[in-house]
Steps between C-alpha positions, in 0.01 A plus 500: 500500500367858549847618566626344173197628306554892638888449416423408142245779499773753619763364255242559206376836615854614537614372148182666359624816644812470319311422183299799544808717552688363209187535255504893577863526349367292197193755457735762480693347203176421322377857558835652357477281192130608452605852541774468264264365235236761578761790434599362179156475371444838628813624319376351170146690541638823582814526277357323195135500492496863653193397733415741754578380869156439631414283205839326510467436859144359452572279217802346664341451853204297313772273337735416797425480875751589757570774765616759245221433244252553804675833569479591147133417471435741791725777347289451198196564656638804682657642172133477346404715794741756391764443759878550435693172458711576815179553720345194330799265559514608876142444541551158340783410704307620835216275394692200416773516756380176685549275192851620453770220510763749317776636729543866550783521246263312252213788557756786494603393136134480409409819671790683295366353186137571517536847655745585216266369222351764255782737588709446186483380154440156401882434452566616849215283651643204326825576659312516831344161447838336397665640829206399724483135353907480544457600844208256565717222334777565747254471800341181375847355478547611857161384615592151326819452687324611824234247439721227430714561809230615740215269382685197580631656827148604624373133425779321702511717781135478582511130437792476723332703769203286489701182548687667783181612654334186480805308652498734789133432557550146497 
């Protein structure tokens, strides 16, 4: 009876490991979708409303909650303390690095955008946003493909490994 219970526990635990690994892939997709929406909101604030960066960052980070808005909130605080945007961005990035579910490629796109903000006119900034959103959409499509393929694979393999280990133990 104890062996059967331990085998059931082993199968359940291995299955949960696969689900947890699969959920990491889903988290990246959600963060990319939130980042794209946040960038659209920021583009509108900067391009059409002509809001200062610190004010736009603060306003958007109070409306939406995701990794990028946390970064923007920290940037806003640093900008209010007379730091440059590039310095503020890197400080926020270092502070929030543990909560990041985005890939290095995703972060490179965001780095390029945020370091370039304020260095051109509003039309140039609008084009920067369009390019960044287009690249993030491409990454989102890739992430969704990876999630659908690898997510199922992680769950299947971990469940199968739990079953095989249980059979070997019996």
